[in-house]
Each structure stands twice: as structure tokens, then as C-alpha cells.
mmCIF file of C-alpha atoms in Angstrom:
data_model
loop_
_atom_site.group_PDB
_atom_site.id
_atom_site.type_symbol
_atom_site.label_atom_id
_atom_site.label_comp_id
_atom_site.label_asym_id
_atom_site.label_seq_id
_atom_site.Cartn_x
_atom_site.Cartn_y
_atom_site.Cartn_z
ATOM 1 C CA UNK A 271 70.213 140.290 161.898
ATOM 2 C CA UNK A 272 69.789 136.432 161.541
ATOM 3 C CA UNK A 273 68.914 136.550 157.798
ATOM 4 C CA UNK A 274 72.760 138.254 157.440
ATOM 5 C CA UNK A 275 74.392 135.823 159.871
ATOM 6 C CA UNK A 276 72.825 132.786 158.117
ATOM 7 C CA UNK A 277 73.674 134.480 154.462
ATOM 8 C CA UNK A 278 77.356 134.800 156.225
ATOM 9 C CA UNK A 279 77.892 131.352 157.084
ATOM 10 C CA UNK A 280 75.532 130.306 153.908
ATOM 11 C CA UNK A 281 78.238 128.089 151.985
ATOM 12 C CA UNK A 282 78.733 125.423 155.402
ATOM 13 C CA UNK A 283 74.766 125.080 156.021
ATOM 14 C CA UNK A 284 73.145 121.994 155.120
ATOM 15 C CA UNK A 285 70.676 122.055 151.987
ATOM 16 C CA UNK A 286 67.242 120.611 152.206
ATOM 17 C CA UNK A 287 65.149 120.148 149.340
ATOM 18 C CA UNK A 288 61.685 121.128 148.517
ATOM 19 C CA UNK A 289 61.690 120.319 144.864
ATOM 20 C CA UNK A 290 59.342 119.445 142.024
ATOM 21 C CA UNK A 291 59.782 117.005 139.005
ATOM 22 C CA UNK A 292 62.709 114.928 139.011
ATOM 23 C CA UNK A 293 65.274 115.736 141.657
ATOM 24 C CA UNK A 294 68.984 117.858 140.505
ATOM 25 C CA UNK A 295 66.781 118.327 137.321
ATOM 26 C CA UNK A 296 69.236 120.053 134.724
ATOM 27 C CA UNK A 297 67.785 122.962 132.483
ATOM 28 C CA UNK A 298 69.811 125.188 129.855
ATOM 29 C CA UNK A 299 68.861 127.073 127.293
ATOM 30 C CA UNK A 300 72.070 126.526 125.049
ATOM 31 C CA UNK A 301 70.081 124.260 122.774
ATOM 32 C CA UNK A 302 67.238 126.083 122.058
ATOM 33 C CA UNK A 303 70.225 129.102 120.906
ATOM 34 C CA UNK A 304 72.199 126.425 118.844
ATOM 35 C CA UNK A 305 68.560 125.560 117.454
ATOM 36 C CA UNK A 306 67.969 128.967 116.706
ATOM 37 C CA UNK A 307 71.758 129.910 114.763
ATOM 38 C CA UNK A 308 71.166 126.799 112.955
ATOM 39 C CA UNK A 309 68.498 128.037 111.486
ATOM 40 C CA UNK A 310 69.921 131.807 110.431
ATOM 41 C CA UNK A 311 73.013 128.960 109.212
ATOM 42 C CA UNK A 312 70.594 126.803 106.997
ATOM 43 C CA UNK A 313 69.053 130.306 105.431
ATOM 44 C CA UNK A 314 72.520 131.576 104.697
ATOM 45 C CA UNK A 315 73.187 128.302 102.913
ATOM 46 C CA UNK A 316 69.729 127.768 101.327
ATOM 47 C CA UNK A 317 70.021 131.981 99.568
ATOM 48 C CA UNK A 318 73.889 131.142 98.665
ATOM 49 C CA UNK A 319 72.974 127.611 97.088
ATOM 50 C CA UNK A 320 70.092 129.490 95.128
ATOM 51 C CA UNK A 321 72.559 132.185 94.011
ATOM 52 C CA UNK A 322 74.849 129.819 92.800
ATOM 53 C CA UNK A 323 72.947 127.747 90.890
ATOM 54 C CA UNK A 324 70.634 130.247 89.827
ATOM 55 C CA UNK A 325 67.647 127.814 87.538
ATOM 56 C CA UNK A 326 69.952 125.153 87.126
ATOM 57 C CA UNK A 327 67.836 122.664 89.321
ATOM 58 C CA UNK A 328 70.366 119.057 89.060
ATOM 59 C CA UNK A 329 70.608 116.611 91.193
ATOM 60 C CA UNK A 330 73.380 117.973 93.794
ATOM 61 C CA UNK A 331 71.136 121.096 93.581
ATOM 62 C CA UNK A 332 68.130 119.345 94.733
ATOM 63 C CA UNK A 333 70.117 117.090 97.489
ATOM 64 C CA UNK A 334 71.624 120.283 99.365
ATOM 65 C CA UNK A 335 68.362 122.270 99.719
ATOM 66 C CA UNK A 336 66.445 119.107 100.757
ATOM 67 C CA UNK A 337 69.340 118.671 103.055
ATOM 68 C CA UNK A 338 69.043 122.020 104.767
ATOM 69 C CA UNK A 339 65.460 122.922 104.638
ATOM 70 C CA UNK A 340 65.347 119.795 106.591
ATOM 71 C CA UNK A 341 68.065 120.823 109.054
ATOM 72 C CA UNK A 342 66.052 124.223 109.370
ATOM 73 C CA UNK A 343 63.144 122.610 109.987
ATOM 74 C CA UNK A 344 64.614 120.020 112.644
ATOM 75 C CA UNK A 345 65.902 122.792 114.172
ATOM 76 C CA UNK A 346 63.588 125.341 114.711
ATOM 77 C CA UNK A 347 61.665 122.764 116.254
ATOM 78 C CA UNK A 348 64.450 121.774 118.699
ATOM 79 C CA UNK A 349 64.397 125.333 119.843
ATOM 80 C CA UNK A 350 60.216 125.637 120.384
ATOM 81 C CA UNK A 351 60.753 121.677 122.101
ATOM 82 C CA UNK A 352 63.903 123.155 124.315
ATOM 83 C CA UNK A 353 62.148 126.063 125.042
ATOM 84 C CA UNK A 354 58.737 124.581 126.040
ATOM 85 C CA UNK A 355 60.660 121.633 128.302
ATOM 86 C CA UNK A 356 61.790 125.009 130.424
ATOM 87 C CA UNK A 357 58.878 126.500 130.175
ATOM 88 C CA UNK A 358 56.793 123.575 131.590
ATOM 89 C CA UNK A 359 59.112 121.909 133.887
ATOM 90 C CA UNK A 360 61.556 124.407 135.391
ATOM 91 C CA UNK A 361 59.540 128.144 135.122
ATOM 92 C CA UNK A 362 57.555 127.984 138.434
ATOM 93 C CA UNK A 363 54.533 130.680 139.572
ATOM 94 C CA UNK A 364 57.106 132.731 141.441
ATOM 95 C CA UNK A 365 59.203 133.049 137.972
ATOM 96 C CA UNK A 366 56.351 134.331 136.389
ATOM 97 C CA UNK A 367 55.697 136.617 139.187
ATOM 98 C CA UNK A 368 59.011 138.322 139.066
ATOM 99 C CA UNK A 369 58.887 138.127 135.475
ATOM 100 C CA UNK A 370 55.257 138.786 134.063
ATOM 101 C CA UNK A 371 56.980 139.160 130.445
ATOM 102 C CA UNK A 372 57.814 135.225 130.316
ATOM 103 C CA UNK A 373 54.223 133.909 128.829
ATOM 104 C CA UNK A 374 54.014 136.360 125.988
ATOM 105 C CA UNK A 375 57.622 135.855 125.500
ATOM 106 C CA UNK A 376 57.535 132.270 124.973
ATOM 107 C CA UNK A 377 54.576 132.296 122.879
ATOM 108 C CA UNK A 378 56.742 134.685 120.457
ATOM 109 C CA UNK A 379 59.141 131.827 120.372
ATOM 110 C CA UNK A 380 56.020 129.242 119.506
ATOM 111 C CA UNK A 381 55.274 131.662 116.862
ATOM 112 C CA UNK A 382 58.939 132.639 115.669
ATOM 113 C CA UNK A 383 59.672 129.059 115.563
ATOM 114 C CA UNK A 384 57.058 128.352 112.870
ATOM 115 C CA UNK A 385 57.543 131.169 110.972
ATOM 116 C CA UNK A 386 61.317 130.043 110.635
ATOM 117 C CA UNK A 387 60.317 127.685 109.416
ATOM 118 C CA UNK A 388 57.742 128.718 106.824
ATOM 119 C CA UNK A 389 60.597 131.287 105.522
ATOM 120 C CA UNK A 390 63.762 131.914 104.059
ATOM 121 C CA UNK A 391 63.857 135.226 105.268
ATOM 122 C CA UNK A 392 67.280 135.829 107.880
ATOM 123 C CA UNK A 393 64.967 138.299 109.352
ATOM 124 C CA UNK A 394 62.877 135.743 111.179
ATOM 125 C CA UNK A 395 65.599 133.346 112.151
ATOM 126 C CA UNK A 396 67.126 136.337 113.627
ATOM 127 C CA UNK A 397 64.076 137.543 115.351
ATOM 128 C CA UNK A 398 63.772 133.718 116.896
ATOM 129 C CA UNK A 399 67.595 134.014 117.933
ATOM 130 C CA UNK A 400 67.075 137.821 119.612
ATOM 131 C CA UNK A 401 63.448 136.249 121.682
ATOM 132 C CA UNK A 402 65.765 133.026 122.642
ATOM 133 C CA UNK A 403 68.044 135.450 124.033
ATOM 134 C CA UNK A 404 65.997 136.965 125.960
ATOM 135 C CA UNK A 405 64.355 134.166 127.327
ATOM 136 C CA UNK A 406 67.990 132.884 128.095
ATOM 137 C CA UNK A 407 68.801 136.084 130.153
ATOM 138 C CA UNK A 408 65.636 135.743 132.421
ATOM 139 C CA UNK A 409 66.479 131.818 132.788
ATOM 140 C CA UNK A 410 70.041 132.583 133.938
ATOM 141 C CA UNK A 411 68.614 135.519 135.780
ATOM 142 C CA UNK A 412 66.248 132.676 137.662
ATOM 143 C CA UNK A 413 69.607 130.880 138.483
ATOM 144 C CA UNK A 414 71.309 133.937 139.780
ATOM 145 C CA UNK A 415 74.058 133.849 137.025
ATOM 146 C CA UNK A 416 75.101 136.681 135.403
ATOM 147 C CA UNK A 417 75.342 136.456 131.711
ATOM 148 C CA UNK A 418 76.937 138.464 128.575
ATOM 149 C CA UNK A 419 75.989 139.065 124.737
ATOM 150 C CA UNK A 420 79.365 137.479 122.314
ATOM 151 C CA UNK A 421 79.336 136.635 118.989
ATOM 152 C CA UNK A 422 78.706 132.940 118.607
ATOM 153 C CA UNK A 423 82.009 131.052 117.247
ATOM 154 C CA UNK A 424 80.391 129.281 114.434
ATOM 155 C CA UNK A 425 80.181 130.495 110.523
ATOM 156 C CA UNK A 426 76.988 132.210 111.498
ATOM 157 C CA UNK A 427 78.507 134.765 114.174
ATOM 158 C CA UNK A 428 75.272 136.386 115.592
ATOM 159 C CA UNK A 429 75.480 137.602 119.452
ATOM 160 C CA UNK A 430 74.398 134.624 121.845
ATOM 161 C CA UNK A 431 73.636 134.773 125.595
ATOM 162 C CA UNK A 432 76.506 132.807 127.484
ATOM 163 C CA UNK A 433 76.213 132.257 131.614
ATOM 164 C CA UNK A 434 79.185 133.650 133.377
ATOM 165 C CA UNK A 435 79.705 130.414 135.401
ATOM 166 C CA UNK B 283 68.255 119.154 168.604
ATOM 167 C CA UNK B 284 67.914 121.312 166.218
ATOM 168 C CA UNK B 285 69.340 121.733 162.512
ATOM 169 C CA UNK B 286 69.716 125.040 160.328
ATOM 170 C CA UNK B 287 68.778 123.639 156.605
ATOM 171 C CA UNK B 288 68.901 125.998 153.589
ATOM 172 C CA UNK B 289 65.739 125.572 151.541
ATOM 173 C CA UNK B 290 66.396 124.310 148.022
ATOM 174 C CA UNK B 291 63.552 124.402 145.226
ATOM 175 C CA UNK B 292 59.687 125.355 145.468
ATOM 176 C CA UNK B 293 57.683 123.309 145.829
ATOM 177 C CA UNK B 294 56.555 125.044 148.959
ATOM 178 C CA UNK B 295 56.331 128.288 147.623
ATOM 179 C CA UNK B 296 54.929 130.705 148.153
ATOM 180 C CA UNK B 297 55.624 129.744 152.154
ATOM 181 C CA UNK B 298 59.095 128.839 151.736
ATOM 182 C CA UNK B 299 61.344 130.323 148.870
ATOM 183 C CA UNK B 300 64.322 128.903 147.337
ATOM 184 C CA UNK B 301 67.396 130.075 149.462
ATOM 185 C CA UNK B 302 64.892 130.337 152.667
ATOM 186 C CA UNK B 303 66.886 129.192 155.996
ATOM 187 C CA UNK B 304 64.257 127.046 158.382
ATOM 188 C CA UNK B 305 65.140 125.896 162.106
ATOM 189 C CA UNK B 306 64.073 122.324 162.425
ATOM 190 C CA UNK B 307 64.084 120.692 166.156
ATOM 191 C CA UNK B 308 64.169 116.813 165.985
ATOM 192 C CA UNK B 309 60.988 114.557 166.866
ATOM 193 C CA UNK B 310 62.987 113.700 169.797
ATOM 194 C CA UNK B 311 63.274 116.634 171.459
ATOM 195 C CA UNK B 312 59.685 117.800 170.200
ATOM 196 C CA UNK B 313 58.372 114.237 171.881
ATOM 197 C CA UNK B 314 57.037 113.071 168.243
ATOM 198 C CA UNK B 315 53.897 115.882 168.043
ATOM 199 C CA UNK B 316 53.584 116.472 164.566
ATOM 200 C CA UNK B 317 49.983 117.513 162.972
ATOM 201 C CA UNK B 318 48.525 118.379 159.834
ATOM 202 C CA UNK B 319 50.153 121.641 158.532
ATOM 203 C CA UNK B 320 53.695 121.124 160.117
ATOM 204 C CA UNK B 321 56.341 121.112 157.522
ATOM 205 C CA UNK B 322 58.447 118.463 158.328
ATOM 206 C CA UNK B 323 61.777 117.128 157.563
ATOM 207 C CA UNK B 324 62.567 113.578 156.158
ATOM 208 C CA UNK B 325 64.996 111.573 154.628
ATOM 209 C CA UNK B 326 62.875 109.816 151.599
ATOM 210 C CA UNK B 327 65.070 107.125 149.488
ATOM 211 C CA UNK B 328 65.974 108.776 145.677
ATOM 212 C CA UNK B 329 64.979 112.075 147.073
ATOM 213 C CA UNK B 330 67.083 112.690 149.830
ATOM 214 C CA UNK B 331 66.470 114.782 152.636
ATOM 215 C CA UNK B 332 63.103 116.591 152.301
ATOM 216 C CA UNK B 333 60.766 119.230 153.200
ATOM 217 C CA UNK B 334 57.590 119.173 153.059
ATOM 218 C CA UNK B 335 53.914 120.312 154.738
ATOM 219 C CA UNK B 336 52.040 117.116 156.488
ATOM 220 C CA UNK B 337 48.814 117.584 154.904
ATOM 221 C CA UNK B 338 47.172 114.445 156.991
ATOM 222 C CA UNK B 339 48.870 111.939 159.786
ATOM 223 C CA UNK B 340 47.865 108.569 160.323
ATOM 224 C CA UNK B 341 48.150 105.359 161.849
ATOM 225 C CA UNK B 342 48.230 107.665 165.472
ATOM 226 C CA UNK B 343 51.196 109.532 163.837
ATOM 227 C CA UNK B 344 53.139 106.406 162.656
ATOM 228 C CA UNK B 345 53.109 108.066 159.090
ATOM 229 C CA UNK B 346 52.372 111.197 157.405
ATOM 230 C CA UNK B 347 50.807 112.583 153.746
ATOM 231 C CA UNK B 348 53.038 114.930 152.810
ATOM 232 C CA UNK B 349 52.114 117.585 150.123
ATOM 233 C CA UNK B 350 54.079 120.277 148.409
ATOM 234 C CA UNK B 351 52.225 123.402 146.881
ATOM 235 C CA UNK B 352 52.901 123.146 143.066
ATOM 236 C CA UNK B 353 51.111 120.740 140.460
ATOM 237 C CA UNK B 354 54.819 118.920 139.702
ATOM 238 C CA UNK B 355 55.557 118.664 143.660
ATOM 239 C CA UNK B 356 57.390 115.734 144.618
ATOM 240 C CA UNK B 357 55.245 114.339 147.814
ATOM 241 C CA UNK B 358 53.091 111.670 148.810
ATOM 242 C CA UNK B 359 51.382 111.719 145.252
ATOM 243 C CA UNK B 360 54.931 110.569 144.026
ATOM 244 C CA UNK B 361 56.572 108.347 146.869
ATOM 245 C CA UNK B 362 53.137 107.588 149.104
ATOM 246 C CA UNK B 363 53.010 108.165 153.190
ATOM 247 C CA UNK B 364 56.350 109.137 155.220
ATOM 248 C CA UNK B 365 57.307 106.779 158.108
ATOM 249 C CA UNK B 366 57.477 108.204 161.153
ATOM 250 C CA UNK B 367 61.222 106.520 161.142
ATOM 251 C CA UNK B 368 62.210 108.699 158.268
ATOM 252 C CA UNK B 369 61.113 111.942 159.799
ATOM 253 C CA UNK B 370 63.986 113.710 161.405
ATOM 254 C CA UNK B 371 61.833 116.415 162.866
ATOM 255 C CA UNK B 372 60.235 119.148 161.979
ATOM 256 C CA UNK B 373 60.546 123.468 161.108
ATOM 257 C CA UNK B 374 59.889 125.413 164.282
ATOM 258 C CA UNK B 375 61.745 128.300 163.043
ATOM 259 C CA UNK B 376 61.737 130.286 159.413
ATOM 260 C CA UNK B 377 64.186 132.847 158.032
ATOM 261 C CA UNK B 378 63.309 134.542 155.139
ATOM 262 C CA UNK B 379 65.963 135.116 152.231
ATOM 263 C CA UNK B 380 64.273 138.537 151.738
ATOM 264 C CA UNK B 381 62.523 140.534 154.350
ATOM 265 C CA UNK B 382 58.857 140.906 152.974
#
């Protein structure tokens, strides 16, 4: 009876905080998804640049994949580095607890992340994009925020996990 | 007196959970007996109001080591002892979020 008469007059009680790391620390897995479209973006570009040019290796040939492989690269890493800053500062015992899935999950990220970036396959950028996803759900899960699947608004339109906030 | 505080964070867990409600009565009205294992609240300066478990009192309770439960707790490893002036008092009562 007291737990529902405190949750009833939650919003006017006074907070008191017994936090870790840096206080009001702010986490969000947004990144780590931009990361991840950016690299299904930088395939798309690197497989249309090679059909266009088919052998004909010149200069501007040369400059735009150097220019996106490296973009690919940067940003698979930027997903594994967003991804691991949740993991180790944010994802507490309990979260693991209630979600015994999150270690193996964000190892597959680790392991997507590379292997985005060994490839030019859209099969394993998408496969990093679909694990990100579901690491976003169980973050905004964590938070208490409901989320939803839309297609990201961007020239690479693959689903994304958005909070509804 | 006594304050209801909603617990925010965990670094107390698994004894107090984020959205926990705790009862704290002030060192005033508890006549300033506060031992190792009370959890305690304080104001500490960047922090702001805190809670935390007194893991050792000193000075003949003039100041407290304060300890939360997880490796990346901010406590007395962070900010060093708790004045007894910054305590405001300490938990005498704990509501759970969810029944266990």
C-alpha cells in the first residue's frame, strides 16, 4: 500500500542520487546507429563507384573509394567505440541480470564491426545495423522508454530504433 | 524530521534499486548515531545530494567513509570522508519499487 501511494505522488518527491561515474552522465545509442547506416551508405557508394567505372582506375576513381573506404572504416569504429562507452560506463550488473543476452550481444557488435569493415558485402553492414538495434531497444528498455522500428531518413533508408520521448 | 527521497542510480544496488523510495530521519532528531553500515544522506559539493552506505566513521563520528557497491561508485574513493556537517541524516525506512 505505501509502494502505490509513493508511485502516486512519485512526480513531487525529492530525488536522491546513488550514482556511479560522472553525475547526469548522458548515454544514447543514436551514434553507434548513424555509425552503423554509414557504413551500409559507404558500401552502396563503394559497389556503384565500381560499377561505374568498371577497370577504368583514374584519378577521381581512386580519390572517391579512398574517400569512402575511409568513411566506412571511421565509422564502423565509431559504432564498436559508442557501443563499448555504454557498455562499460552505463550497463550496470542489474542490466545484465534482467538482460543475460547483453554480453554476447555486444561482442557480435565487436565482431560485426570488424567484419564491416574487412567487407564490401551490404550483408554485414546490415547485420551490424540489425545487432545495434537491438542493443538500442534493451538500452531504451533500461531507461523505461518505449521505442519503434522507421526507416531512417537518409539515402540509405534501413529501419532504425528511435525512443518515443 | 524526516524526508521521503526517490532513489536515483545504482550504485547501491543490489540494496537499493533505481526508482527505490527510502525514509530518511535527520541526525537531529536521530541525536547524530550513525555507524558503519547506515546508508546515509549528504549533500557532497558537484554531486549533490547523496546516498550512500558508511562503510567506517571516524574522528568519534565527525566524518564518515562512504562506499557505494559498484566498481565506478562515486564515494569516498572519489570525493574522500563526509563531514558530519554535510550529512542530513540518515535511511530508517526502505520502499521497494517492486515487491521481491
Amino acid at each position: 500500500m505505501l509502494r502505490k501511494i509513493t508511485q502516486k505522488i512519485d512526480q513531487h518527491i525529492e530525488v536522491v542520487d546513488a550514482h556511479c561515474d560522472i553525475p547526469c552522465g548522458i548515454y544514447d545509442p543514436h551514434l553507434a546507429l548513424i555509425g552503423a547506416l554509414t557504413v551500409i551508405r559507404m558500401v552502396d557508394l563503394i559497389n556503384d563507384l565500381v560499377e561505374a567505372h568498371g577497370k577504368d582506375l583514374d584519378a577521381e576513381y581512386l580519390n572517391s573509394m579512398a574517400r569512402y573506404v575511409a568513411v566506412k572504416e571511421e565509422h564502423a569504429e565509431l559504432t564498436k567505440h559508442e557501443i563499448r562507452v555504454i557498455w562499460g560506463d552505463f550497463i550496470k550488473d542489474q542490466h545484465v541480470e534482467s538482460y543475460p543476452q547483453l554480453p554476447g550481444l555486444v561482442h557480435k557488435i565487436m565482431q560485426l564491426g570488424s567484419k564491416a569493415r574487412q567487407t564490401v558485402d551490404r550483408e554485414s553492414g546490415v547485420a551490424l545495423l540489425d545487432a545495434v538495434n537491438e542493443f538500442a531497444e534493451i538500452f531504451w528498455q533500461i531507461k523505461d522508454k518505449k521505442t519503434k522500428r522507421v526507416p531512417a531518413p537518409f539515402p540509405v533508408t534501413d529501419e532504425m530504433v528511435v525512443p518515443l520521448l | 524530521m524526516v524526508r521521503l527521497l526517490r532513489v536515483r542510480g545504482s550504485s547501491l544496488w543490489p540494496d537499493f534499486h533505481e526508482g527505490d523510495y527510502v525514509l530518511a530521519a535527520s541526525i537531529n532528531t536521530l541525536g547524530r548515531k550513525i555507524k558503519p553500515g547506515d546508508v546515509i544522506v549528504f549533500q557532497q559539493p558537484g554531486y549533490g545530494t547523496l546516498l550512500k552506505r558508511v562503510q567506517q566513521v571516524l574522528e568519534g563520528g565527525q566524518s564518515f567513509i562512504v562506499r557505494g557497491t559498484q566498481i565506478t561508485s562515486s564515494d569516498s574513493r572519489n570525493f574522500g570522508q563526509v563531514p558530519l556537517e554535510r550529512v542530513w541524516g540518515k535511511v530508517i525506512w526502505h520502499i521497494r519499487k517492486h515487491s521481491t
